[in-house]
PDB file of C-alpha atoms in Angstrom:
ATOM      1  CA  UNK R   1      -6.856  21.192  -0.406  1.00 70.00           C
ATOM      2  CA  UNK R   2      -5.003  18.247  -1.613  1.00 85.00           C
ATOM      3  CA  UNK R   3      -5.511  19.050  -5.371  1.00 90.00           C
ATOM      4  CA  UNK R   4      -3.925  22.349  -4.773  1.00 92.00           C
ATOM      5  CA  UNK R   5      -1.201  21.194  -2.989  1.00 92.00           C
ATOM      6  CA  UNK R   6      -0.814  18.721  -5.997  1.00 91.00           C
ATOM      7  CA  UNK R   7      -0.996  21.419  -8.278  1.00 91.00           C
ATOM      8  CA  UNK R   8       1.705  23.655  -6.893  1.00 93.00           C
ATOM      9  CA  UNK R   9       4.124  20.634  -6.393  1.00 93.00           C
ATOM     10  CA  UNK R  10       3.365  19.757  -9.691  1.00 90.00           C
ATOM     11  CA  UNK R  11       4.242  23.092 -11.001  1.00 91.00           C
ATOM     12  CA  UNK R  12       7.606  22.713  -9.766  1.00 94.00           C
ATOM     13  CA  UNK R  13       8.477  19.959 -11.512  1.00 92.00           C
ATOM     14  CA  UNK R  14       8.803  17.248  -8.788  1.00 93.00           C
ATOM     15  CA  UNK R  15       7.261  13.961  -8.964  1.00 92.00           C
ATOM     16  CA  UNK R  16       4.813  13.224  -6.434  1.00 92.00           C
ATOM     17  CA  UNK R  17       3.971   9.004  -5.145  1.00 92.00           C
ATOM     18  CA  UNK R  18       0.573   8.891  -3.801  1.00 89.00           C
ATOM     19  CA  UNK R  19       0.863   6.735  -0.779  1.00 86.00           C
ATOM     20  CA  UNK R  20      -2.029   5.245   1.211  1.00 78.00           C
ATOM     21  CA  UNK R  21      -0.646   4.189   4.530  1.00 67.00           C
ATOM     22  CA  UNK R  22      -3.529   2.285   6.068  1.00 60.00           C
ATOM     23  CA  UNK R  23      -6.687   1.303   4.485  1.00 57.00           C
ATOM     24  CA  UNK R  24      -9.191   1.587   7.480  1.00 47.00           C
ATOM     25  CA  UNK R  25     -11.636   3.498   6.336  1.00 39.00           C
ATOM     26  CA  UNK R  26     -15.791   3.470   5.948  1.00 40.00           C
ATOM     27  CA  UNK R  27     -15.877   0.030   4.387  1.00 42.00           C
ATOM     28  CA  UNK R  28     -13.433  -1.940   5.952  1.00 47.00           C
ATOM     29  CA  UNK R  29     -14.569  -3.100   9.743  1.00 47.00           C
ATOM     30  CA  UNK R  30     -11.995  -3.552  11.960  1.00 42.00           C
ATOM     31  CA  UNK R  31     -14.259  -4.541  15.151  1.00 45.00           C
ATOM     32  CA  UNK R  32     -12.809  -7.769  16.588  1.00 43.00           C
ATOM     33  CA  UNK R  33     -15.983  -9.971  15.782  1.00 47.00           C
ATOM     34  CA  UNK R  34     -14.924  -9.391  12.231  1.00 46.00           C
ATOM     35  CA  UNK R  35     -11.299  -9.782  12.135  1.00 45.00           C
ATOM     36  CA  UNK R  36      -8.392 -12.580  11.662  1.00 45.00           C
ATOM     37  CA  UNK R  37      -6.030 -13.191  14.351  1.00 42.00           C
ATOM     38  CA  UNK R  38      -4.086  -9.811  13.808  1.00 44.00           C
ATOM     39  CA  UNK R  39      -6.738  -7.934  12.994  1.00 45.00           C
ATOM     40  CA  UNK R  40      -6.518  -7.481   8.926  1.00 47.00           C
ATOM     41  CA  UNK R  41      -9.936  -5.352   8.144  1.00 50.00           C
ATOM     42  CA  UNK R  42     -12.490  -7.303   6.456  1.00 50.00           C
ATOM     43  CA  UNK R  43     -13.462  -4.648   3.617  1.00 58.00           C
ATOM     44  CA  UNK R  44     -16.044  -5.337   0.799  1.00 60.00           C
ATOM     45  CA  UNK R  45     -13.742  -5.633  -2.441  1.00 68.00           C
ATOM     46  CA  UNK R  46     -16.133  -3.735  -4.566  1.00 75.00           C
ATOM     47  CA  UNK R  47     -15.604  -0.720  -2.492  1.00 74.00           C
ATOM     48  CA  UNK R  48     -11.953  -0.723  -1.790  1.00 75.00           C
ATOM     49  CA  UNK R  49     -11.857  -1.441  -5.549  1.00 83.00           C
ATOM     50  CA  UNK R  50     -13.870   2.024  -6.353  1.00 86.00           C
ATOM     51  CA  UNK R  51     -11.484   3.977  -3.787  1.00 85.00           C
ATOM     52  CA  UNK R  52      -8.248   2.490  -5.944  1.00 88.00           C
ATOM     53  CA  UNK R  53     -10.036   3.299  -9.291  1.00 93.00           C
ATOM     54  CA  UNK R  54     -11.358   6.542  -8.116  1.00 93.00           C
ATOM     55  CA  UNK R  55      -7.710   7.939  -7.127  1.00 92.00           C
ATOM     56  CA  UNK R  56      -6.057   6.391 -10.150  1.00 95.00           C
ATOM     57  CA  UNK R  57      -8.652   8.108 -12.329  1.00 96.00           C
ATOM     58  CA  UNK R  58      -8.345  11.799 -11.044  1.00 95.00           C
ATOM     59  CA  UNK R  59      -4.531  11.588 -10.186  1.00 95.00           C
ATOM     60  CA  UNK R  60      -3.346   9.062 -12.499  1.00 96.00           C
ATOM     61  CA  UNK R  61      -0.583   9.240 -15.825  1.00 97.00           C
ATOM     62  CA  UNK R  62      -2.575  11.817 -18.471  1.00 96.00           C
ATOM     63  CA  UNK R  63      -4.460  13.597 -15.709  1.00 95.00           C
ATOM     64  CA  UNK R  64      -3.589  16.942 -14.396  1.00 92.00           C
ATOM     65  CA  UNK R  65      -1.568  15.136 -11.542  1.00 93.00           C
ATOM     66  CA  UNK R  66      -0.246  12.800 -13.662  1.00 94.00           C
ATOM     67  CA  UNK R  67       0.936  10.700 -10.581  1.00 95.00           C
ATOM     68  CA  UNK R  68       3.002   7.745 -11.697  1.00 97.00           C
ATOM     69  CA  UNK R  69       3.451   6.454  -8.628  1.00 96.00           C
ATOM     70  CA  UNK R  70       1.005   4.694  -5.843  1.00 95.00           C
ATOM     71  CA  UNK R  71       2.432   3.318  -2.958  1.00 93.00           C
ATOM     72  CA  UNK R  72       0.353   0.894  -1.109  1.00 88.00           C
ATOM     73  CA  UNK R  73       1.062   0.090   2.660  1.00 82.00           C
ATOM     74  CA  UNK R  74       3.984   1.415   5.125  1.00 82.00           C
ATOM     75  CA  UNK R  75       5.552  -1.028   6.963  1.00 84.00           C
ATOM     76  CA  UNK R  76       2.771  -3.713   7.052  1.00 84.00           C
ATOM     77  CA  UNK R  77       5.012  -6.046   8.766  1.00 85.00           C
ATOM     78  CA  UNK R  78       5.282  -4.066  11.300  1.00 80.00           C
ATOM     79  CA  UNK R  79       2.568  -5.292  14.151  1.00 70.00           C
ATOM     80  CA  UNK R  80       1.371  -1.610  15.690  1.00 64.00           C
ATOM     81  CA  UNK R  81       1.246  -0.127  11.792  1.00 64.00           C
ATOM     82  CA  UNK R  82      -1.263  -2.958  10.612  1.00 64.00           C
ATOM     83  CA  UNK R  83      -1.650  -5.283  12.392  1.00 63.00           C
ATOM     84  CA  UNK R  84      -2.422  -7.840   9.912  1.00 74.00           C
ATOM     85  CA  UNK R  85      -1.881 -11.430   8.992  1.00 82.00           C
ATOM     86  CA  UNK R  86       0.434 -11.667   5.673  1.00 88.00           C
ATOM     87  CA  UNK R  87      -2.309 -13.276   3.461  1.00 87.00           C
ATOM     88  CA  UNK R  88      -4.998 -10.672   4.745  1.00 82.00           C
ATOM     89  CA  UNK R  89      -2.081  -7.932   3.246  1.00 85.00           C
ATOM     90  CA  UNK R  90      -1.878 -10.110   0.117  1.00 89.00           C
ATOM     91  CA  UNK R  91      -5.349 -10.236  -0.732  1.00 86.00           C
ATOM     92  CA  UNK R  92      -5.878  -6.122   0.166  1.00 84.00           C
ATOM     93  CA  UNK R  93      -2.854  -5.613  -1.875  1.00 89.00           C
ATOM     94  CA  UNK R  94      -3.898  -7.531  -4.834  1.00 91.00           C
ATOM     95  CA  UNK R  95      -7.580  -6.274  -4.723  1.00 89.00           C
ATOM     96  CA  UNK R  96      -5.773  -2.557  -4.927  1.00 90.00           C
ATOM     97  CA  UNK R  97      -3.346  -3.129  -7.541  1.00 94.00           C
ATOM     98  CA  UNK R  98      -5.072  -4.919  -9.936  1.00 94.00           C
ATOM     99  CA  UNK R  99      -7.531  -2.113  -9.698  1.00 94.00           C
ATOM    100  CA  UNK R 100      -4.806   0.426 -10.018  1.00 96.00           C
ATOM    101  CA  UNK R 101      -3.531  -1.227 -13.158  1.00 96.00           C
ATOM    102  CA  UNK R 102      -6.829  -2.401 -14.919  1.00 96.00           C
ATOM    103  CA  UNK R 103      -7.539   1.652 -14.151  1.00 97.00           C
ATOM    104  CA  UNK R 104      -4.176   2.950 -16.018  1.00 97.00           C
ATOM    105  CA  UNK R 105      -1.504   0.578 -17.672  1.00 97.00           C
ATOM    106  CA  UNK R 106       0.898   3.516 -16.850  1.00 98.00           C
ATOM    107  CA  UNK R 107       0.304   3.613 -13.023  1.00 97.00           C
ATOM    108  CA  UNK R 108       2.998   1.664 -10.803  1.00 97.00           C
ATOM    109  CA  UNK R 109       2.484  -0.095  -8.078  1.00 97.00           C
ATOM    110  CA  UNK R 110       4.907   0.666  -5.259  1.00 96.00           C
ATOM    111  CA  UNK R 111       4.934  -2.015  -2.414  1.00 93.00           C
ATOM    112  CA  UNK R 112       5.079   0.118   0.654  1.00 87.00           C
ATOM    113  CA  UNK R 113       8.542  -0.414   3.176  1.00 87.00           C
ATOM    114  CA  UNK R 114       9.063  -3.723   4.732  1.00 89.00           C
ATOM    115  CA  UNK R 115      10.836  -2.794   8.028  1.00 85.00           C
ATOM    116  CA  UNK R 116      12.546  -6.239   8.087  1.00 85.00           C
ATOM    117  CA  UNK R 117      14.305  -5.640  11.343  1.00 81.00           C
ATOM    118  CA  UNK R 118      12.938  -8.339  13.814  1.00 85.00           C
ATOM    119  CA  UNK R 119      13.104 -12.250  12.892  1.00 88.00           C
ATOM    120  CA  UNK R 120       9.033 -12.028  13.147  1.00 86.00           C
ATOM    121  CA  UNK R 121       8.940  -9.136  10.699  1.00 87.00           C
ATOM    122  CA  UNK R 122      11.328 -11.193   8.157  1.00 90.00           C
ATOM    123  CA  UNK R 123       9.283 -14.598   8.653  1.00 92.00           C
ATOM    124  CA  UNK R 124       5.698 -12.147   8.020  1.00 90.00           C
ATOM    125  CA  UNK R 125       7.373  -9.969   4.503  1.00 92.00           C
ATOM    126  CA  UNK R 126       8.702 -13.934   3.435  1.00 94.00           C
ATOM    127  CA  UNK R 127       5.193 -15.513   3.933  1.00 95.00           C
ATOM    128  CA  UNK R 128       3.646 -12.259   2.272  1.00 94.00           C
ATOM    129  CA  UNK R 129       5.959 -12.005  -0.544  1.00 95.00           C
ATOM    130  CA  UNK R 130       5.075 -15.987  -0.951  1.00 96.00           C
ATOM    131  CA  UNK R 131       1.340 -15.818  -0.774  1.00 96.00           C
ATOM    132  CA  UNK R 132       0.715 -18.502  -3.767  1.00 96.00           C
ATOM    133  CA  UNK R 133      -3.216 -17.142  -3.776  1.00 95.00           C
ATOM    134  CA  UNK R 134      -2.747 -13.280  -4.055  1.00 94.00           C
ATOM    135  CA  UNK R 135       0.951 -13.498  -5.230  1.00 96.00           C
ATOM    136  CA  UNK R 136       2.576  -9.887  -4.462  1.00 95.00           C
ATOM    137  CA  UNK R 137       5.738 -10.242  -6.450  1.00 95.00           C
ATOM    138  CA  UNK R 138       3.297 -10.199  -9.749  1.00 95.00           C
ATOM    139  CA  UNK R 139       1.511  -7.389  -8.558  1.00 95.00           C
ATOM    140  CA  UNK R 140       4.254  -4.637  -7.764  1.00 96.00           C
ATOM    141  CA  UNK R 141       6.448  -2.276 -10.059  1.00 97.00           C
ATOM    142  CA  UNK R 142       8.994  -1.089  -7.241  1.00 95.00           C
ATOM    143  CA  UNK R 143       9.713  -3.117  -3.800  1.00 92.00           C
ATOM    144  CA  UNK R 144      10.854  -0.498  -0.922  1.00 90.00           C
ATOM    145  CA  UNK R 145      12.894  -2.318   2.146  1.00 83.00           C
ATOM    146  CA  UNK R 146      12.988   0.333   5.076  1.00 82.00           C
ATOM    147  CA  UNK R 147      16.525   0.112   6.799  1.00 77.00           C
ATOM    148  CA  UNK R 148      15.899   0.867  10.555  1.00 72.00           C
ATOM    149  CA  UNK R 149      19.095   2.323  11.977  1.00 71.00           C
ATOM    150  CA  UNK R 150      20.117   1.875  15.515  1.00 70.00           C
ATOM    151  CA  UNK R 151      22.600   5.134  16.150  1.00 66.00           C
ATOM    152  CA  UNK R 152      25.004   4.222  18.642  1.00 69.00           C
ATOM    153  CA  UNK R 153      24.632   7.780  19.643  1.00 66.00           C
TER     154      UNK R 153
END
């Protein structure tokens, strides 16, 4: 279903970002016994490499798809989205985009929305965005800040 929707987006001449909001999937454990503090999934590197290279390789630039574009994360600052601890989202973030680049020099990495709106969420995106072991800032093509409005309305 998803390559046909690809397809016929495609054929109208839009570009598509392949986003991955939340990596909790088979091979990452997120029971408590095997979690940090916030709960960042403990995920065997080797796998969530293979997803990232797996994607890149069927959707990537010169494929069919040719999606440019992969956005990693929404919002991971954000406590109920992710619930994670900024160098977990460092290391998870590096694992998937060196993947995604080693897979296709042509794919971008797009860091997904910081929310930024609370003083917590601006002291996790500065430690993140710091992380000296798993440095982000090296590791991303486009930065996306999410600006959460408050209508007076």
């Amino acid at each position: 279903a998803c390559d046909n929707a690809l397809s016929n987006i495609r054929s109208k001449g839009l570009t598509v970002l392949f986003h991955i909001a939340q990596f909790r999937t088979s091979f990452c454990d997120m029971s408590p016994a095997n979690a940090t503090q916030r709960g960042v999934p403990v995920c065997a590197d080797a796998d969530f490499e293979d997803l990232w290279g797996q994607l890149v390789t069927r959707y990537g630039p010169g494929t069919a798809y040719n999606i440019v574009y992969f956005e990693l994360g929404n919002e991971p600052d954000l406590v109920p989205q992710w619930n994670t601890d900024p160098a977990g989202f460092a290391r998870v973030f590096a694992v998937a985009s060196n993947k995604i680049k080693s897979t296709n020099l042509n794919a971008k990495v797009v860091l997904g929305g910081l929310a930024l709106s609370k003083p917590s969420e601006k002291q996790w995106a500065q430690t993140f965005l710091q992380d000296s072991a798993n440095p982000p800032l090296a590791k991303m093509d486009i930065f996306i800040c999410v600006l959460i409005y408050k209508s007076p309305y």
